[in-house]
Amino acid sequence: MDTRDLAVLAAAAGAGSLSAAARRLGLTPMAASRRLAALERDCGARPLHRTTRSVSLTAESEALLPYAQAMLEAEEAARAALAPGQLCATGLLRATAPAAFGRKVVVPLMPELLAAQPGLRIDLQLSDAVVDIVGEGFDVAIRIAPLRDSGLIARRLAPNPRLLCASPAYLAARGAPAGLADLAAHDCVRLTGVTHWPFRSGSQSRNVRIEGRFTSSSIEGVHEACRRGLGLALLSYWDVKDELAAGRLASVELGDAEPQDLSIWALYPTARYAPPKLRVFLAALERELA
């Protein structure tokens, strides 16, 4: 079997349509159809049920799919083994990350990474929504949040320290809170639907109710509102380090507690081999976060 034909089958199974599978693989829909036709000739069985809008696996391809995925993973690992001195990544990596983190941390890594890996292509979706990475065909998702149980592999990339921040203008007008109890007297800029902020006081975790006149569905909206003096905000260090250095934001330290940290995680589907394209992407991200 030609692994290029199997790649079309695997991509179509994840994407739910042949046109979406072709886009993921950088093929034209006609070329993807020809690959499936070649696979049908090799196997002697029809690989997909096709309608005008979607595709679904036949019983034969349902049985074939795990082997096809294993063969594709093994091929990537074999190619990497041929260049032991360096990790050569090829193909398309589909990744998703939170919008602000992707724009500030992930995208700046791309020029150097793609220059070092000429066979690699990357499709990065920036979204604060939690996506189904298996169902939507992503190779990896970057998440900054407590994780729920899933069938995915979770790899901790780095800690994610958070700071209580405010603009100098806000602090000059309202003063800085000295402790957790003082937060009740302040405007707190928060994500839509968030009513409490987590803090750590000694060995104890405390969720403190906060109030404010402005909320946003995006952390970028919270950040900008905080910078413009609308109140205190709980923000990640990577998101505010430039503003802190320039004096556009100030860190607010409480005497009796500090914000509870999160972690930055990479989530990817279970696989016997971590493909080289995933390994070089995560290695570049870990170096930056270090």
C-alpha atoms as a printed R data frame, in Angstrom:
    type eleno elety resid chain resno       x      y      z
1   ATOM     1    CA   MET     A     1   0.000  0.000  0.000
2   ATOM     2    CA   ASP     A     2   1.088  3.562 -0.694
3   ATOM     3    CA   THR     A     3   1.165  5.545  2.539
4   ATOM     4    CA   ARG     A     4   0.114  8.663  0.593
5   ATOM     5    CA   ASP     A     5  -3.178  6.885 -0.155
6   ATOM     6    CA   LEU     A     6  -3.547  5.858  3.478
7   ATOM     7    CA   ALA     A     7  -2.938  9.480  4.566
8   ATOM     8    CA   VAL     A     8  -6.002 10.556  2.563
9   ATOM     9    CA   LEU     A     9  -8.118  7.854  4.208
10  ATOM    10    CA   ALA     A    10  -6.956  8.868  7.711
11  ATOM    11    CA   ALA     A    11  -7.500 12.570  7.022
12  ATOM    12    CA   ALA     A    12 -10.977 11.961  5.563
13  ATOM    13    CA   ALA     A    13 -11.939  9.868  8.591
14  ATOM    14    CA   GLY     A    14 -11.022 12.743 10.905
15  ATOM    15    CA   ALA     A    15 -12.337 15.616  8.789
16  ATOM    16    CA   GLY     A    16 -15.647 14.059  7.730
17  ATOM    17    CA   SER     A    17 -15.311 15.288  4.153
18  ATOM    18    CA   LEU     A    18 -12.903 14.684  1.310
19  ATOM    19    CA   SER     A    19 -12.449 18.385  0.530
20  ATOM    20    CA   ALA     A    20 -11.459 19.109  4.149
21  ATOM    21    CA   ALA     A    21  -9.070 16.145  4.087
22  ATOM    22    CA   ALA     A    22  -7.487 17.491  0.894
23  ATOM    23    CA   ARG     A    23  -6.981 20.914  2.492
24  ATOM    24    CA   ARG     A    24  -5.298 19.337  5.508
25  ATOM    25    CA   LEU     A    25  -2.900 17.426  3.262
26  ATOM    26    CA   GLY     A    26  -2.240 20.282  0.845
27  ATOM    27    CA   LEU     A    27  -3.880 18.414 -2.067
28  ATOM    28    CA   THR     A    28  -6.546 19.320 -4.580
29  ATOM    29    CA   PRO     A    29  -9.868 17.476 -4.156
30  ATOM    30    CA   MET     A    30  -9.190 15.721 -7.488
31  ATOM    31    CA   ALA     A    31  -5.789 14.471 -6.283
32  ATOM    32    CA   ALA     A    32  -7.367 13.209 -3.038
33  ATOM    33    CA   SER     A    33 -10.039 11.359 -5.034
34  ATOM    34    CA   ARG     A    34  -7.345  9.718 -7.141
35  ATOM    35    CA   ARG     A    35  -5.530  8.595 -4.006
36  ATOM    36    CA   LEU     A    36  -8.714  6.950 -2.703
37  ATOM    37    CA   ALA     A    37  -9.259  5.280 -6.063
38  ATOM    38    CA   ALA     A    38  -5.727  3.872 -5.916
39  ATOM    39    CA   LEU     A    39  -6.359  2.599 -2.393
40  ATOM    40    CA   GLU     A    40  -9.567  0.920 -3.559
41  ATOM    41    CA   ARG     A    41  -7.643 -0.861 -6.336
42  ATOM    42    CA   ASP     A    42  -4.973 -2.011 -3.880
43  ATOM    43    CA   CYS     A    43  -7.432 -3.248 -1.253
44  ATOM    44    CA   GLY     A    44 -10.191 -4.514 -3.487
45  ATOM    45    CA   ALA     A    45 -12.749 -2.763 -1.289
46  ATOM    46    CA   ARG     A    46 -14.430  0.604 -1.309
47  ATOM    47    CA   PRO     A    47 -12.833  2.810  1.401
48  ATOM    48    CA   LEU     A    48 -15.556  5.439  1.889
49  ATOM    49    CA   HIS     A    49 -19.289  6.037  1.618
50  ATOM    50    CA   ARG     A    50 -19.537  9.423 -0.093
51  ATOM    51    CA   THR     A    51 -22.360 11.990 -0.375
52  ATOM    52    CA   THR     A    52 -22.236 15.530 -1.738
53  ATOM    53    CA   ARG     A    53 -21.456 16.908  1.731
54  ATOM    54    CA   SER     A    54 -19.741 14.235  3.781
55  ATOM    55    CA   VAL     A    55 -17.963 10.902  3.844
56  ATOM    56    CA   SER     A    56 -18.052  7.968  6.229
57  ATOM    57    CA   LEU     A    57 -15.923  4.874  6.549
58  ATOM    58    CA   THR     A    58 -17.028  1.552  5.155
59  ATOM    59    CA   ALA     A    59 -16.807 -1.528  7.358
60  ATOM    60    CA   GLU     A    60 -13.581 -2.516  5.570
61  ATOM    61    CA   SER     A    61 -11.901  0.857  6.104
62  ATOM    62    CA   GLU     A    62 -13.043  0.930  9.749
63  ATOM    63    CA   ALA     A    63 -10.953 -2.220 10.197
64  ATOM    64    CA   LEU     A    64  -8.084 -0.786  8.132
65  ATOM    65    CA   LEU     A    65  -7.893  2.632  9.809
66  ATOM    66    CA   PRO     A    66  -5.863  1.666 12.955
67  ATOM    67    CA   TYR     A    67  -3.296 -0.079 10.764
68  ATOM    68    CA   ALA     A    68  -3.173  2.883  8.387
69  ATOM    69    CA   GLN     A    69  -2.493  5.277 11.269
70  ATOM    70    CA   ALA     A    70   0.212  2.985 12.647
71  ATOM    71    CA   MET     A    71   1.855  2.777  9.208
72  ATOM    72    CA   LEU     A    72   1.852  6.569  8.826
73  ATOM    73    CA   GLU     A    73   3.362  7.020 12.292
74  ATOM    74    CA   ALA     A    74   5.988  4.357 11.577
75  ATOM    75    CA   GLU     A    75   6.903  6.034  8.291
76  ATOM    76    CA   GLU     A    76   7.531  9.356 10.019
77  ATOM    77    CA   ALA     A    77   9.626  7.662 12.701
78  ATOM    78    CA   ALA     A    78  11.619  5.817 10.033
79  ATOM    79    CA   ARG     A    79  12.344  9.036  8.148
80  ATOM    80    CA   ALA     A    80  13.575 10.614 11.374
81  ATOM    81    CA   ALA     A    81  15.845  7.615 12.029
82  ATOM    82    CA   LEU     A    82  17.559  8.173  8.672
83  ATOM    83    CA   ALA     A    83  18.917 11.509  9.933
84  ATOM    84    CA   PRO     A    84  20.132 10.643 13.472
85  ATOM    85    CA   GLY     A    85  22.052 13.904 13.874
86  ATOM    86    CA   GLN     A    86  18.980 16.035 13.395
87  ATOM    87    CA   LEU     A    87  15.211 15.709 13.642
88  ATOM    88    CA   CYS     A    88  13.726 16.248 10.183
89  ATOM    89    CA   ALA     A    89  10.028 17.061 10.242
90  ATOM    90    CA   THR     A    90   7.848 16.818  7.155
91  ATOM    91    CA   GLY     A    91   4.185 17.264  6.358
92  ATOM    92    CA   LEU     A    92   1.424 19.421  7.790
93  ATOM    93    CA   LEU     A    93   1.114 20.019 11.550
94  ATOM    94    CA   ARG     A    94  -2.326 21.246 12.620
95  ATOM    95    CA   ALA     A    95  -2.224 22.977 16.003
96  ATOM    96    CA   THR     A    96  -4.649 24.986 18.094
97  ATOM    97    CA   ALA     A    97  -3.816 27.426 20.895
98  ATOM    98    CA   PRO     A    98  -5.500 30.184 22.927
99  ATOM    99    CA   ALA     A    99  -5.659 33.380 20.870
100 ATOM   100    CA   ALA     A   100  -3.417 35.616 22.984
101 ATOM   101    CA   PHE     A   101  -0.868 32.883 23.709
102 ATOM   102    CA   GLY     A   102  -0.726 31.900 20.073
103 ATOM   103    CA   ARG     A   103  -0.215 35.468 18.872
104 ATOM   104    CA   LYS     A   104   2.394 36.414 21.487
105 ATOM   105    CA   VAL     A   105   4.284 33.151 22.002
106 ATOM   106    CA   VAL     A   106   3.639 30.604 19.242
107 ATOM   107    CA   VAL     A   107   3.585 32.736 16.079
108 ATOM   108    CA   PRO     A   108   6.943 34.468 16.834
109 ATOM   109    CA   LEU     A   109   8.585 31.003 16.862
110 ATOM   110    CA   MET     A   110   7.434 30.166 13.346
111 ATOM   111    CA   PRO     A   111  10.084 31.913 11.178
112 ATOM   112    CA   GLU     A   112  13.011 30.145 12.860
113 ATOM   113    CA   LEU     A   113  11.236 26.786 13.088
114 ATOM   114    CA   LEU     A   114  10.096 26.747  9.461
115 ATOM   115    CA   ALA     A   115  13.516 27.894  8.270
116 ATOM   116    CA   ALA     A   116  15.128 24.988 10.154
117 ATOM   117    CA   GLN     A   117  12.534 22.484  8.869
118 ATOM   118    CA   PRO     A   118  11.942 23.142  5.150
119 ATOM   119    CA   GLY     A   119   9.699 20.077  4.815
120 ATOM   120    CA   LEU     A   120   7.313 21.228  7.559
121 ATOM   121    CA   ARG     A   121   4.055 23.124  7.125
122 ATOM   122    CA   ILE     A   122   1.987 24.453 10.040
123 ATOM   123    CA   ASP     A   123  -1.687 25.373 10.274
124 ATOM   124    CA   LEU     A   124  -2.303 27.189 13.568
125 ATOM   125    CA   GLN     A   125  -5.855 27.864 14.738
126 ATOM   126    CA   LEU     A   126  -6.106 30.546 17.417
127 ATOM   127    CA   SER     A   127  -9.233 30.118 19.514
128 ATOM   128    CA   ASP     A   128 -10.193 30.370 23.163
129 ATOM   129    CA   ALA     A   129 -12.791 27.637 22.630
130 ATOM   130    CA   VAL     A   130 -12.017 24.068 23.714
131 ATOM   131    CA   VAL     A   131 -11.950 22.106 20.471
132 ATOM   132    CA   ASP     A   132 -12.266 18.381 19.868
133 ATOM   133    CA   ILE     A   133  -8.771 17.808 18.541
134 ATOM   134    CA   VAL     A   134  -9.442 14.235 17.410
135 ATOM   135    CA   GLY     A   135 -12.750 14.990 15.725
136 ATOM   136    CA   GLU     A   136 -11.403 18.118 14.024
137 ATOM   137    CA   GLY     A   137  -8.124 16.542 12.985
138 ATOM   138    CA   PHE     A   138  -5.632 18.520 15.061
139 ATOM   139    CA   ASP     A   139  -2.230 17.087 15.891
140 ATOM   140    CA   VAL     A   140  -1.831 19.097 19.105
141 ATOM   141    CA   ALA     A   141  -3.689 21.558 21.316
142 ATOM   142    CA   ILE     A   142  -2.037 24.009 23.696
143 ATOM   143    CA   ARG     A   143  -4.135 24.590 26.811
144 ATOM   144    CA   ILE     A   144  -3.644 26.799 29.875
145 ATOM   145    CA   ALA     A   145  -6.154 25.463 32.357
146 ATOM   146    CA   PRO     A   146  -6.805 22.616 34.783
147 ATOM   147    CA   LEU     A   147  -7.195 19.484 32.680
148 ATOM   148    CA   ARG     A   148 -10.128 17.128 32.599
149 ATOM   149    CA   ASP     A   149  -9.741 13.405 32.110
150 ATOM   150    CA   SER     A   150  -9.626 12.464 28.447
151 ATOM   151    CA   GLY     A   151  -8.127  9.891 26.150
152 ATOM   152    CA   LEU     A   152  -5.397 12.352 25.147
153 ATOM   153    CA   ILE     A   153  -1.736 12.441 26.103
154 ATOM   154    CA   ALA     A   154  -1.023 15.485 28.290
155 ATOM   155    CA   ARG     A   155   2.496 16.898 28.380
156 ATOM   156    CA   ARG     A   156   3.324 19.737 30.755
157 ATOM   157    CA   LEU     A   157   5.408 22.302 28.898
158 ATOM   158    CA   ALA     A   158   5.954 24.939 31.593
159 ATOM   159    CA   PRO     A   159   4.435 26.613 34.635
160 ATOM   160    CA   ASN     A   160   2.158 29.571 33.951
161 ATOM   161    CA   PRO     A   161   2.652 32.135 36.735
162 ATOM   162    CA   ARG     A   162  -0.103 34.735 37.018
163 ATOM   163    CA   LEU     A   163  -0.026 38.260 38.381
164 ATOM   164    CA   LEU     A   164  -2.596 40.680 39.724
165 ATOM   165    CA   CYS     A   165  -2.128 43.731 37.505
166 ATOM   166    CA   ALA     A   166  -3.442 47.273 37.128
167 ATOM   167    CA   SER     A   167  -2.539 50.404 35.215
168 ATOM   168    CA   PRO     A   168  -0.584 53.148 37.037
169 ATOM   169    CA   ALA     A   169  -3.546 55.480 36.446
170 ATOM   170    CA   TYR     A   170  -5.974 53.097 38.162
171 ATOM   171    CA   LEU     A   171  -3.683 52.635 41.148
172 ATOM   172    CA   ALA     A   172  -3.168 56.390 41.457
173 ATOM   173    CA   ALA     A   173  -6.942 56.937 41.532
174 ATOM   174    CA   ARG     A   174  -8.063 53.967 43.629
175 ATOM   175    CA   GLY     A   175  -4.979 52.799 45.506
176 ATOM   176    CA   ALA     A   176  -3.656 49.249 45.650
177 ATOM   177    CA   PRO     A   177  -5.368 46.469 47.627
178 ATOM   178    CA   ALA     A   178  -3.281 45.288 50.562
179 ATOM   179    CA   GLY     A   179  -4.987 41.919 51.034
180 ATOM   180    CA   LEU     A   180  -7.711 39.630 49.733
181 ATOM   181    CA   ALA     A   181 -10.433 41.416 51.692
182 ATOM   182    CA   ASP     A   182  -9.637 44.663 49.878
183 ATOM   183    CA   LEU     A   183 -10.560 43.208 46.490
184 ATOM   184    CA   ALA     A   184 -14.243 43.715 47.324
185 ATOM   185    CA   ALA     A   185 -13.732 47.472 47.102
186 ATOM   186    CA   HIS     A   186 -12.096 47.343 43.656
187 ATOM   187    CA   ASP     A   187 -13.252 47.003 40.069
188 ATOM   188    CA   CYS     A   188 -12.004 43.668 38.747
189 ATOM   189    CA   VAL     A   189 -11.791 43.120 35.004
190 ATOM   190    CA   ARG     A   190 -12.614 39.480 34.306
191 ATOM   191    CA   LEU     A   191 -13.591 36.945 31.716
192 ATOM   192    CA   THR     A   192 -17.289 36.610 30.978
193 ATOM   193    CA   GLY     A   193 -18.899 34.163 33.392
194 ATOM   194    CA   VAL     A   194 -15.995 34.248 35.893
195 ATOM   195    CA   THR     A   195 -17.145 35.246 39.372
196 ATOM   196    CA   HIS     A   196 -14.182 34.092 41.500
197 ATOM   197    CA   TRP     A   197 -10.398 34.283 41.289
198 ATOM   198    CA   PRO     A   198  -8.225 31.490 42.756
199 ATOM   199    CA   PHE     A   199  -5.491 32.416 45.257
200 ATOM   200    CA   ARG     A   200  -3.072 30.521 47.429
201 ATOM   201    CA   SER     A   201  -2.633 31.589 51.035
202 ATOM   202    CA   GLY     A   202   0.098 29.509 52.661
203 ATOM   203    CA   SER     A   203  -0.927 25.918 52.020
204 ATOM   204    CA   GLN     A   204  -4.574 26.822 51.552
205 ATOM   205    CA   SER     A   205  -6.402 27.487 48.272
206 ATOM   206    CA   ARG     A   206  -9.037 30.196 48.328
207 ATOM   207    CA   ASN     A   207 -11.553 31.236 45.674
208 ATOM   208    CA   VAL     A   208 -12.374 34.898 46.178
209 ATOM   209    CA   ARG     A   209 -15.516 36.482 44.743
210 ATOM   210    CA   ILE     A   210 -14.780 39.523 42.620
211 ATOM   211    CA   GLU     A   211 -16.957 42.227 41.103
212 ATOM   212    CA   GLY     A   212 -16.492 44.708 38.280
213 ATOM   213    CA   ARG     A   213 -18.282 46.692 35.611
214 ATOM   214    CA   PHE     A   214 -16.472 45.192 32.613
215 ATOM   215    CA   THR     A   215 -16.160 41.594 31.411
216 ATOM   216    CA   SER     A   216 -14.882 40.150 28.145
217 ATOM   217    CA   SER     A   217 -15.112 36.795 26.405
218 ATOM   218    CA   SER     A   218 -11.420 37.107 25.474
219 ATOM   219    CA   ILE     A   219  -8.307 37.395 27.647
220 ATOM   220    CA   GLU     A   220  -7.071 39.962 25.124
221 ATOM   221    CA   GLY     A   221 -10.115 42.080 25.932
222 ATOM   222    CA   VAL     A   222  -9.399 41.758 29.669
223 ATOM   223    CA   HIS     A   223  -5.761 42.706 29.112
224 ATOM   224    CA   GLU     A   224  -6.576 45.801 27.060
225 ATOM   225    CA   ALA     A   225  -9.265 46.961 29.492
226 ATOM   226    CA   CYS     A   226  -6.825 46.592 32.389
227 ATOM   227    CA   ARG     A   227  -4.160 48.550 30.494
228 ATOM   228    CA   ARG     A   228  -6.674 51.353 29.909
229 ATOM   229    CA   GLY     A   229  -7.427 51.702 33.604
230 ATOM   230    CA   LEU     A   230 -10.746 49.872 34.006
231 ATOM   231    CA   GLY     A   231  -9.593 47.855 37.015
232 ATOM   232    CA   LEU     A   232  -7.492 45.015 38.370
233 ATOM   233    CA   ALA     A   233  -6.968 41.902 36.250
234 ATOM   234    CA   LEU     A   234  -5.477 38.464 36.805
235 ATOM   235    CA   LEU     A   235  -3.117 37.892 33.864
236 ATOM   236    CA   SER     A   236  -0.345 35.491 32.855
237 ATOM   237    CA   TYR     A   237   3.246 36.683 33.037
238 ATOM   238    CA   TRP     A   238   3.935 35.938 29.346
239 ATOM   239    CA   ASP     A   239   0.971 38.185 28.491
240 ATOM   240    CA   VAL     A   240   2.074 41.233 30.509
241 ATOM   241    CA   LYS     A   241   5.886 41.113 30.692
242 ATOM   242    CA   ASP     A   242   6.328 43.775 28.001
243 ATOM   243    CA   GLU     A   243   3.834 46.150 29.650
244 ATOM   244    CA   LEU     A   244   5.439 45.611 33.058
245 ATOM   245    CA   ALA     A   245   8.891 46.412 31.650
246 ATOM   246    CA   ALA     A   246   7.567 49.548 29.920
247 ATOM   247    CA   GLY     A   247   5.598 50.745 32.968
248 ATOM   248    CA   ARG     A   248   2.226 50.529 31.216
249 ATOM   249    CA   LEU     A   249   1.065 47.996 33.823
250 ATOM   250    CA   ALA     A   250   2.103 47.409 37.420
251 ATOM   251    CA   SER     A   251   2.114 44.178 39.421
252 ATOM   252    CA   VAL     A   252   0.008 44.297 42.600
253 ATOM   253    CA   GLU     A   253   1.203 42.101 45.478
254 ATOM   254    CA   LEU     A   254  -1.158 41.144 48.294
255 ATOM   255    CA   GLY     A   255   0.133 40.705 51.812
256 ATOM   256    CA   ASP     A   256  -1.869 37.561 52.595
257 ATOM   257    CA   ALA     A   257  -2.095 35.624 49.316
258 ATOM   258    CA   GLU     A   258  -0.782 35.210 45.784
259 ATOM   259    CA   PRO     A   259  -2.560 34.136 42.583
260 ATOM   260    CA   GLN     A   260  -2.759 30.414 42.023
261 ATOM   261    CA   ASP     A   261  -0.596 29.329 39.109
262 ATOM   262    CA   LEU     A   262  -1.729 27.206 36.201
263 ATOM   263    CA   SER     A   263   0.366 25.153 33.780
264 ATOM   264    CA   ILE     A   264   0.830 25.238 30.029
265 ATOM   265    CA   TRP     A   265  -0.027 21.860 28.519
266 ATOM   266    CA   ALA     A   266   0.253 20.180 25.150
267 ATOM   267    CA   LEU     A   267  -2.508 17.655 24.420
268 ATOM   268    CA   TYR     A   268  -2.292 15.223 21.549
269 ATOM   269    CA   PRO     A   269  -3.909 11.933 20.522
270 ATOM   270    CA   THR     A   270  -2.553  8.655 21.796
271 ATOM   271    CA   ALA     A   271   0.065  7.278 19.414
272 ATOM   272    CA   ARG     A   272   2.854  4.749 19.537
273 ATOM   273    CA   TYR     A   273   5.182  7.269 17.914
274 ATOM   274    CA   ALA     A   274   5.291 11.014 18.493
275 ATOM   275    CA   PRO     A   275   5.725 12.233 14.899
276 ATOM   276    CA   PRO     A   276   8.837 14.346 14.216
277 ATOM   277    CA   LYS     A   277   6.661 17.300 13.196
278 ATOM   278    CA   LEU     A   278   5.071 17.277 16.661
279 ATOM   279    CA   ARG     A   279   8.381 16.791 18.460
280 ATOM   280    CA   VAL     A   280  10.118 19.739 16.761
281 ATOM   281    CA   PHE     A   281   7.108 21.989 17.400
282 ATOM   282    CA   LEU     A   282   6.949 21.135 21.116
283 ATOM   283    CA   ALA     A   283  10.745 21.379 21.491
284 ATOM   284    CA   ALA     A   284  10.711 24.912 20.060
285 ATOM   285    CA   LEU     A   285   7.849 25.897 22.358
286 ATOM   286    CA   GLU     A   286   9.550 24.440 25.447
287 ATOM   287    CA   ARG     A   287  12.773 26.335 24.656
288 ATOM   288    CA   GLU     A   288  10.840 29.592 24.408
289 ATOM   289    CA   LEU     A   289   8.903 29.003 27.623
290 ATOM   290    CA   ALA     A   290  12.052 28.079 29.536
